[in-house]
PDB file of C-alpha atoms in Angstrom:
ATOM      1  CA  GLY A   1      97.067  52.309  94.754  1.00 51.00           C
ATOM      2  CA  GLN A   2      96.984  56.043  95.248  1.00 55.00           C
ATOM      3  CA  GLN A   3      97.989  57.936  92.147  1.00 69.00           C
ATOM      4  CA  VAL A   4      98.654  61.470  91.210  1.00 85.00           C
ATOM      5  CA  MET A   5      98.028  62.222  87.547  1.00 92.00           C
ATOM      6  CA  GLN A   6     100.597  64.380  85.830  1.00 95.00           C
ATOM      7  CA  ILE A   7     100.174  65.797  82.342  1.00 96.00           C
ATOM      8  CA  PRO A   8     101.480  66.046  79.751  1.00 96.00           C
ATOM      9  CA  GLN A   9     103.832  63.080  79.661  1.00 94.00           C
ATOM     10  CA  TYR A  10     106.090  64.790  77.096  1.00 96.00           C
ATOM     11  CA  GLN A  11     106.428  68.333  75.883  1.00 96.00           C
ATOM     12  CA  HIS A  12     108.573  69.769  73.128  1.00 96.00           C
ATOM     13  CA  VAL A  13     108.920  73.530  73.099  1.00 97.00           C
ATOM     14  CA  GLN A  14     110.988  75.985  71.133  1.00 97.00           C
ATOM     15  CA  GLU A  15     113.597  77.731  73.241  1.00 97.00           C
ATOM     16  CA  GLY A  16     112.035  80.894  74.588  1.00 97.00           C
ATOM     17  CA  GLU A  17     108.501  79.499  74.709  1.00 97.00           C
ATOM     18  CA  ASP A  18     106.647  78.885  77.948  1.00 98.00           C
ATOM     19  CA  PHE A  19     105.974  75.463  79.460  1.00 97.00           C
ATOM     20  CA  THR A  20     103.437  74.192  81.969  1.00 98.00           C
ATOM     21  CA  THR A  21     102.967  70.835  83.653  1.00 98.00           C
ATOM     22  CA  TYR A  22      99.966  69.896  85.778  1.00 98.00           C
ATOM     23  CA  CYS A  23      99.318  67.495  88.632  1.00 96.00           C
ATOM     24  CA  ASN A  24      95.884  66.356  89.714  1.00 95.00           C
ATOM     25  CA  SER A  25      94.899  64.249  92.700  1.00 91.00           C
ATOM     26  CA  SER A  26      91.613  62.633  93.596  1.00 87.00           C
ATOM     27  CA  THR A  27      92.153  63.408  97.281  1.00 87.00           C
ATOM     28  CA  THR A  28      92.868  66.545  99.275  1.00 89.00           C
ATOM     29  CA  LEU A  29      96.567  66.956  99.796  1.00 88.00           C
ATOM     30  CA  SER A  30      98.586  68.013 102.810  1.00 87.00           C
ATOM     31  CA  ASN A  31     101.282  69.366 100.583  1.00 89.00           C
ATOM     32  CA  ILE A  32     102.788  68.931  97.156  1.00 92.00           C
ATOM     33  CA  GLN A  33     106.420  68.961  96.148  1.00 94.00           C
ATOM     34  CA  TRP A  34     108.108  69.482  92.812  1.00 97.00           C
ATOM     35  CA  TYR A  35     111.332  67.901  91.619  1.00 97.00           C
ATOM     36  CA  LYS A  36     113.518  68.183  88.539  1.00 98.00           C
ATOM     37  CA  GLN A  37     115.573  65.343  87.107  1.00 98.00           C
ATOM     38  CA  ARG A  38     118.131  66.169  84.449  1.00 97.00           C
ATOM     39  CA  PRO A  39     118.869  63.476  81.855  1.00 95.00           C
ATOM     40  CA  GLY A  40     121.092  60.869  83.501  1.00 95.00           C
ATOM     41  CA  GLY A  41     120.727  62.526  86.889  1.00 97.00           C
ATOM     42  CA  HIS A  42     118.716  62.125  90.040  1.00 97.00           C
ATOM     43  CA  PRO A  43     115.605  64.005  91.188  1.00 97.00           C
ATOM     44  CA  VAL A  44     116.370  67.311  92.850  1.00 97.00           C
ATOM     45  CA  PHE A  45     113.882  68.998  95.167  1.00 95.00           C
ATOM     46  CA  LEU A  46     112.621  72.333  93.866  1.00 97.00           C
ATOM     47  CA  ILE A  47     109.859  73.473  96.186  1.00 95.00           C
ATOM     48  CA  GLN A  48     107.013  72.512  98.492  1.00 93.00           C
ATOM     49  CA  LEU A  49     103.531  74.045  98.531  1.00 94.00           C
ATOM     50  CA  VAL A  50     101.381  73.749 101.618  1.00 92.00           C
ATOM     51  CA  LYS A  51      98.653  76.409 101.671  1.00 94.00           C
ATOM     52  CA  SER A  52      95.490  76.489  99.617  1.00 96.00           C
ATOM     53  CA  GLY A  53      95.938  78.783  96.608  1.00 97.00           C
ATOM     54  CA  GLU A  54      99.636  79.226  97.313  1.00 97.00           C
ATOM     55  CA  VAL A  55     101.840  80.660  94.564  1.00 98.00           C
ATOM     56  CA  LYS A  56     105.614  80.589  94.756  1.00 97.00           C
ATOM     57  CA  LYS A  57     108.209  81.779  92.285  1.00 98.00           C
ATOM     58  CA  GLN A  58     111.793  80.807  91.636  1.00 97.00           C
ATOM     59  CA  LYS A  59     113.175  83.038  88.906  1.00 97.00           C
ATOM     60  CA  ARG A  60     111.384  81.864  85.735  1.00 98.00           C
ATOM     61  CA  LEU A  61     109.510  79.057  87.536  1.00 98.00           C
ATOM     62  CA  THR A  62     106.053  79.642  89.029  1.00 98.00           C
ATOM     63  CA  PHE A  63     104.434  77.011  91.226  1.00 98.00           C
ATOM     64  CA  GLN A  64     100.745  77.029  92.136  1.00 98.00           C
ATOM     65  CA  PHE A  65      98.662  74.987  94.553  1.00 97.00           C
ATOM     66  CA  GLY A  66      94.946  74.819  93.841  1.00 97.00           C
ATOM     67  CA  GLU A  67      92.329  76.329  96.115  1.00 96.00           C
ATOM     68  CA  ALA A  68      90.939  72.887  96.908  1.00 95.00           C
ATOM     69  CA  LYS A  69      94.459  71.473  97.422  1.00 93.00           C
ATOM     70  CA  LYS A  70      93.831  68.799  94.814  1.00 93.00           C
ATOM     71  CA  ASN A  71      95.921  70.120  91.956  1.00 95.00           C
ATOM     72  CA  SER A  72      99.117  71.977  91.254  1.00 97.00           C
ATOM     73  CA  SER A  73     101.041  73.392  88.328  1.00 98.00           C
ATOM     74  CA  LEU A  74     104.577  74.356  87.412  1.00 98.00           C
ATOM     75  CA  HIS A  75     105.012  77.043  84.785  1.00 98.00           C
ATOM     76  CA  ILE A  76     108.331  77.977  83.203  1.00 98.00           C
ATOM     77  CA  THR A  77     108.525  81.307  81.407  1.00 98.00           C
ATOM     78  CA  ALA A  78     110.819  81.677  78.401  1.00 98.00           C
ATOM     79  CA  THR A  79     112.409  78.245  78.522  1.00 97.00           C
ATOM     80  CA  GLN A  80     116.144  77.803  78.185  1.00 97.00           C
ATOM     81  CA  THR A  81     118.188  74.746  77.251  1.00 95.00           C
ATOM     82  CA  THR A  82     119.098  74.344  80.919  1.00 96.00           C
ATOM     83  CA  ASP A  83     115.434  73.594  81.638  1.00 97.00           C
ATOM     84  CA  VAL A  84     115.657  70.249  79.845  1.00 98.00           C
ATOM     85  CA  GLY A  85     114.700  67.327  82.068  1.00 97.00           C
ATOM     86  CA  THR A  86     111.779  65.593  83.690  1.00 97.00           C
ATOM     87  CA  TYR A  87     109.631  67.437  86.191  1.00 98.00           C
ATOM     88  CA  PHE A  88     107.880  65.420  88.879  1.00 96.00           C
ATOM     89  CA  CYS A  89     105.239  66.386  91.339  1.00 96.00           C
ATOM     90  CA  ALA A  90     105.034  64.410  94.575  1.00 93.00           C
ATOM     91  CA  GLU A  91     101.985  64.520  96.754  1.00 88.00           C
ATOM     92  CA  ASN A  92     101.291  63.804 100.383  1.00 78.00           C
ATOM     93  CA  SER A  93      97.667  63.010 101.035  1.00 68.00           C
ATOM     94  CA  MET A  94      95.920  64.212 104.154  1.00 59.00           C
ATOM     95  CA  ASN A  95      94.888  60.679 105.102  1.00 56.00           C
ATOM     96  CA  ARG A  96      98.310  59.142 104.654  1.00 55.00           C
ATOM     97  CA  ASP A  97     101.129  59.556 107.116  1.00 59.00           C
ATOM     98  CA  ASP A  98     104.533  60.289 105.750  1.00 64.00           C
ATOM     99  CA  LYS A  99     104.398  58.663 102.353  1.00 72.00           C
ATOM    100  CA  ILE A 100     104.603  60.760  99.272  1.00 80.00           C
ATOM    101  CA  ILE A 101     103.537  59.530  95.857  1.00 86.00           C
ATOM    102  CA  PHE A 102     105.325  60.712  92.743  1.00 91.00           C
ATOM    103  CA  GLY A 103     103.597  61.517  89.501  1.00 92.00           C
ATOM    104  CA  LYS A 104     105.030  59.899  86.382  1.00 93.00           C
ATOM    105  CA  GLY A 105     106.658  63.140  85.366  1.00 95.00           C
ATOM    106  CA  THR A 106     106.653  65.452  82.374  1.00 97.00           C
ATOM    107  CA  ARG A 107     109.684  65.206  80.139  1.00 97.00           C
ATOM    108  CA  LEU A 108     110.586  68.577  78.675  1.00 98.00           C
ATOM    109  CA  HIS A 109     112.563  68.830  75.444  1.00 97.00           C
ATOM    110  CA  ILE A 110     113.831  72.192  74.260  1.00 96.00           C
ATOM    111  CA  LEU A 111     114.281  72.767  70.544  1.00 91.00           C
ATOM    112  CA  PRO A 112     117.063  75.268  69.844  1.00 83.00           C
TER     113      PRO A 112
ATOM    114  CA  GLU B   1     128.546  68.424 102.068  1.00 86.00           C
ATOM    115  CA  ALA B   2     125.026  67.214 102.827  1.00 84.00           C
ATOM    116  CA  GLN B   3     124.345  64.194 100.702  1.00 94.00           C
ATOM    117  CA  VAL B   4     122.913  60.747 100.193  1.00 97.00           C
ATOM    118  CA  THR B   5     125.517  58.250  99.031  1.00 97.00           C
ATOM    119  CA  GLN B   6     124.571  55.110  97.177  1.00 97.00           C
ATOM    120  CA  ASN B   7     126.846  52.306  96.123  1.00 98.00           C
ATOM    121  CA  PRO B   8     127.476  50.889  93.669  1.00 98.00           C
ATOM    122  CA  ARG B   9     126.510  53.224  90.827  1.00 97.00           C
ATOM    123  CA  TYR B  10     126.338  50.388  88.334  1.00 97.00           C
ATOM    124  CA  LEU B  11     125.909  46.669  88.888  1.00 97.00           C
ATOM    125  CA  ILE B  12     125.438  43.738  86.571  1.00 97.00           C
ATOM    126  CA  THR B  13     124.593  40.479  88.278  1.00 96.00           C
ATOM    127  CA  VAL B  14     123.131  37.075  87.550  1.00 97.00           C
ATOM    128  CA  THR B  15     119.738  35.754  88.522  1.00 97.00           C
ATOM    129  CA  GLY B  16     119.646  34.423  92.055  1.00 97.00           C
ATOM    130  CA  LYS B  17     122.862  35.955  93.351  1.00 97.00           C
ATOM    131  CA  LYS B  18     122.143  37.924  96.500  1.00 97.00           C
ATOM    132  CA  LEU B  19     123.173  41.562  96.438  1.00 97.00           C
ATOM    133  CA  THR B  20     123.028  44.644  98.625  1.00 98.00           C
ATOM    134  CA  VAL B  21     122.856  48.251  97.541  1.00 98.00           C
ATOM    135  CA  THR B  22     124.069  50.552 100.274  1.00 98.00           C
ATOM    136  CA  CYS B  23     122.657  53.961 101.138  1.00 98.00           C
ATOM    137  CA  SER B  24     124.028  56.400 103.651  1.00 98.00           C
ATOM    138  CA  GLN B  25     123.027  59.972 104.543  1.00 97.00           C
ATOM    139  CA  ASN B  26     124.936  62.508 106.618  1.00 95.00           C
ATOM    140  CA  MET B  27     122.074  64.904 107.394  1.00 94.00           C
ATOM    141  CA  ASN B  28     120.647  63.142 110.463  1.00 93.00           C
ATOM    142  CA  HIS B  29     117.398  62.607 108.566  1.00 92.00           C
ATOM    143  CA  GLU B  30     114.805  60.394 110.174  1.00 90.00           C
ATOM    144  CA  TYR B  31     112.998  59.343 107.021  1.00 91.00           C
ATOM    145  CA  MET B  32     114.613  57.229 104.325  1.00 94.00           C
ATOM    146  CA  SER B  33     113.145  55.545 101.305  1.00 95.00           C
ATOM    147  CA  TRP B  34     114.001  53.414  98.302  1.00 97.00           C
ATOM    148  CA  TYR B  35     112.535  53.960  94.847  1.00 97.00           C
ATOM    149  CA  ARG B  36     112.867  52.240  91.544  1.00 97.00           C
ATOM    150  CA  GLN B  37     112.520  54.142  88.303  1.00 97.00           C
ATOM    151  CA  ASP B  38     111.401  52.436  85.112  1.00 95.00           C
ATOM    152  CA  PRO B  39     110.525  54.022  81.757  1.00 91.00           C
ATOM    153  CA  GLY B  40     106.896  55.075  81.647  1.00 86.00           C
ATOM    154  CA  LEU B  41     106.296  54.126  85.277  1.00 89.00           C
ATOM    155  CA  GLY B  42     107.957  56.986  87.091  1.00 90.00           C
ATOM    156  CA  LEU B  43     109.311  56.601  90.617  1.00 94.00           C
ATOM    157  CA  ARG B  44     107.763  53.807  92.614  1.00 94.00           C
ATOM    158  CA  GLN B  45     108.430  53.365  96.308  1.00 93.00           C
ATOM    159  CA  ILE B  46     109.859  50.029  97.399  1.00 96.00           C
ATOM    160  CA  TYR B  47     110.318  50.437 101.162  1.00 95.00           C
ATOM    161  CA  TYR B  48     110.588  53.295 103.562  1.00 93.00           C
ATOM    162  CA  SER B  49     111.724  53.873 107.107  1.00 93.00           C
ATOM    163  CA  MET B  50     110.512  56.527 109.512  1.00 89.00           C
ATOM    164  CA  ASN B  51     113.253  55.898 112.047  1.00 90.00           C
ATOM    165  CA  VAL B  52     115.705  53.343 113.341  1.00 93.00           C
ATOM    166  CA  GLU B  53     114.188  49.855 113.420  1.00 93.00           C
ATOM    167  CA  VAL B  54     110.967  51.167 111.810  1.00 92.00           C
ATOM    168  CA  THR B  55     110.418  50.080 108.224  1.00 94.00           C
ATOM    169  CA  ASP B  56     107.349  49.628 106.065  1.00 92.00           C
ATOM    170  CA  LYS B  57     106.423  48.464 102.605  1.00 93.00           C
ATOM    171  CA  GLY B  58     105.950  50.853  99.775  1.00 91.00           C
ATOM    172  CA  ASP B  59     104.072  50.148  96.569  1.00 90.00           C
ATOM    173  CA  VAL B  60     106.406  47.516  95.064  1.00 95.00           C
ATOM    174  CA  PRO B  61     108.128  45.652  97.940  1.00 97.00           C
ATOM    175  CA  GLU B  62     108.112  42.123  96.487  1.00 97.00           C
ATOM    176  CA  GLY B  63     111.598  40.669  96.113  1.00 97.00           C
ATOM    177  CA  TYR B  64     113.270  43.288  98.306  1.00 98.00           C
ATOM    178  CA  LYS B  65     114.315  43.601 101.929  1.00 98.00           C
ATOM    179  CA  VAL B  66     115.598  46.533 103.927  1.00 98.00           C
ATOM    180  CA  SER B  67     116.979  47.196 107.363  1.00 96.00           C
ATOM    181  CA  ARG B  68     117.507  50.316 109.445  1.00 97.00           C
ATOM    182  CA  LYS B  69     119.875  49.487 112.259  1.00 97.00           C
ATOM    183  CA  GLU B  70     121.422  52.946 112.306  1.00 96.00           C
ATOM    184  CA  LYS B  71     119.899  56.277 111.452  1.00 95.00           C
ATOM    185  CA  ARG B  72     122.311  57.024 108.650  1.00 97.00           C
ATOM    186  CA  ASN B  73     122.179  53.713 106.743  1.00 98.00           C
ATOM    187  CA  PHE B  74     119.353  52.086 104.843  1.00 98.00           C
ATOM    188  CA  PRO B  75     120.584  49.200 102.684  1.00 98.00           C
ATOM    189  CA  LEU B  76     118.431  47.552 100.035  1.00 98.00           C
ATOM    190  CA  ILE B  77     118.783  43.790  99.807  1.00 98.00           C
ATOM    191  CA  LEU B  78     117.813  41.592  96.898  1.00 98.00           C
ATOM    192  CA  GLU B  79     117.944  38.033  98.232  1.00 96.00           C
ATOM    193  CA  SER B  80     117.393  36.372  94.863  1.00 97.00           C
ATOM    194  CA  PRO B  81     117.438  38.943  92.058  1.00 98.00           C
ATOM    195  CA  SER B  82     115.419  38.312  88.934  1.00 98.00           C
ATOM    196  CA  PRO B  83     115.533  40.040  85.525  1.00 98.00           C
ATOM    197  CA  ASN B  84     112.350  42.011  86.298  1.00 97.00           C
ATOM    198  CA  GLN B  85     114.333  43.804  88.990  1.00 98.00           C
ATOM    199  CA  THR B  86     116.551  45.366  86.351  1.00 98.00           C
ATOM    200  CA  SER B  87     115.987  49.034  87.013  1.00 98.00           C
ATOM    201  CA  LEU B  88     117.398  52.344  88.205  1.00 98.00           C
ATOM    202  CA  TYR B  89     117.257  52.552  91.992  1.00 98.00           C
ATOM    203  CA  PHE B  90     117.275  55.685  94.108  1.00 98.00           C
ATOM    204  CA  CYS B  91     117.667  56.102  97.819  1.00 98.00           C
ATOM    205  CA  ALA B  92     116.219  59.272  99.323  1.00 96.00           C
ATOM    206  CA  SER B  93     116.082  60.854 102.743  1.00 94.00           C
ATOM    207  CA  SER B  94     114.034  63.570 104.364  1.00 91.00           C
ATOM    208  CA  LEU B  95     114.162  65.263 107.723  1.00 85.00           C
ATOM    209  CA  LEU B  96     110.569  64.489 108.667  1.00 73.00           C
ATOM    210  CA  GLY B  97     108.914  62.653 105.790  1.00 64.00           C
ATOM    211  CA  GLY B  98     106.002  63.707 103.621  1.00 58.00           C
ATOM    212  CA  SER B  99     103.614  65.072 106.186  1.00 58.00           C
ATOM    213  CA  GLY B 100     106.315  66.846 108.132  1.00 59.00           C
ATOM    214  CA  GLY B 101     107.350  68.930 105.221  1.00 62.00           C
ATOM    215  CA  GLY B 102     110.660  69.451 103.546  1.00 74.00           C
ATOM    216  CA  GLY B 103     111.923  67.899 100.395  1.00 88.00           C
ATOM    217  CA  TYR B 104     113.679  64.649  99.739  1.00 92.00           C
ATOM    218  CA  THR B 105     117.387  64.455  99.023  1.00 95.00           C
ATOM    219  CA  PHE B 106     118.142  61.744  96.506  1.00 97.00           C
ATOM    220  CA  GLY B 107     121.260  59.696  95.978  1.00 98.00           C
ATOM    221  CA  SER B 108     122.873  59.544  92.550  1.00 97.00           C
ATOM    222  CA  GLY B 109     121.228  56.245  91.720  1.00 98.00           C
ATOM    223  CA  THR B 110     122.225  52.632  91.148  1.00 98.00           C
ATOM    224  CA  ARG B 111     121.661  51.123  87.740  1.00 98.00           C
ATOM    225  CA  LEU B 112     121.108  47.410  88.249  1.00 98.00           C
ATOM    226  CA  THR B 113     121.010  44.844  85.486  1.00 98.00           C
ATOM    227  CA  VAL B 114     120.042  41.264  86.297  1.00 98.00           C
ATOM    228  CA  VAL B 115     120.827  38.738  83.564  1.00 97.00           C
TER     229      VAL B 115
END
């Protein structure tokens, strides 16, 4: 079935280093959403991107939507231990109604 | 507080014994969905519902049933659970669904073990 590819699967970074996770789709997307799941927790909605080339920021987090609306990235500047968790993108394709498909996630580990 | 409530949080059951996981939301959301989460496989959609009495299969519907008799409730039914249904289950709701915009609110999860 439809899949959105998310890379990397795992990432270990030293506290204070930057982190980026990428999502790529084979189809043009209506929108893309990002979620964070803390260890032992449930996914929590972070943001939605809709427009081509859109860039949104939430404190140290920067979200980008590609010009062709087929890829997206989440960048965290100067990671902190509170950033630990798994980050998921979730895409809604233009030729699919209301379903969203989740990527497999990037698990972020922070080394103190 | 706006939330999605799932029960139970943990459940251990035996193969073949019917069970229901309840899900309720208090946000008047139209769209509700069930996911299972397994290591290395991410979140996979089981069933979803765009409104009362409207349900549809997701990517992994086999062995599951759902119903949406009221807007707020979306129970997940396992008629005859099998060990391969051991997983972490999440219910989620959204005001308008994927194309309508807005994020999903997830419940706290139900960890099911079938022995």
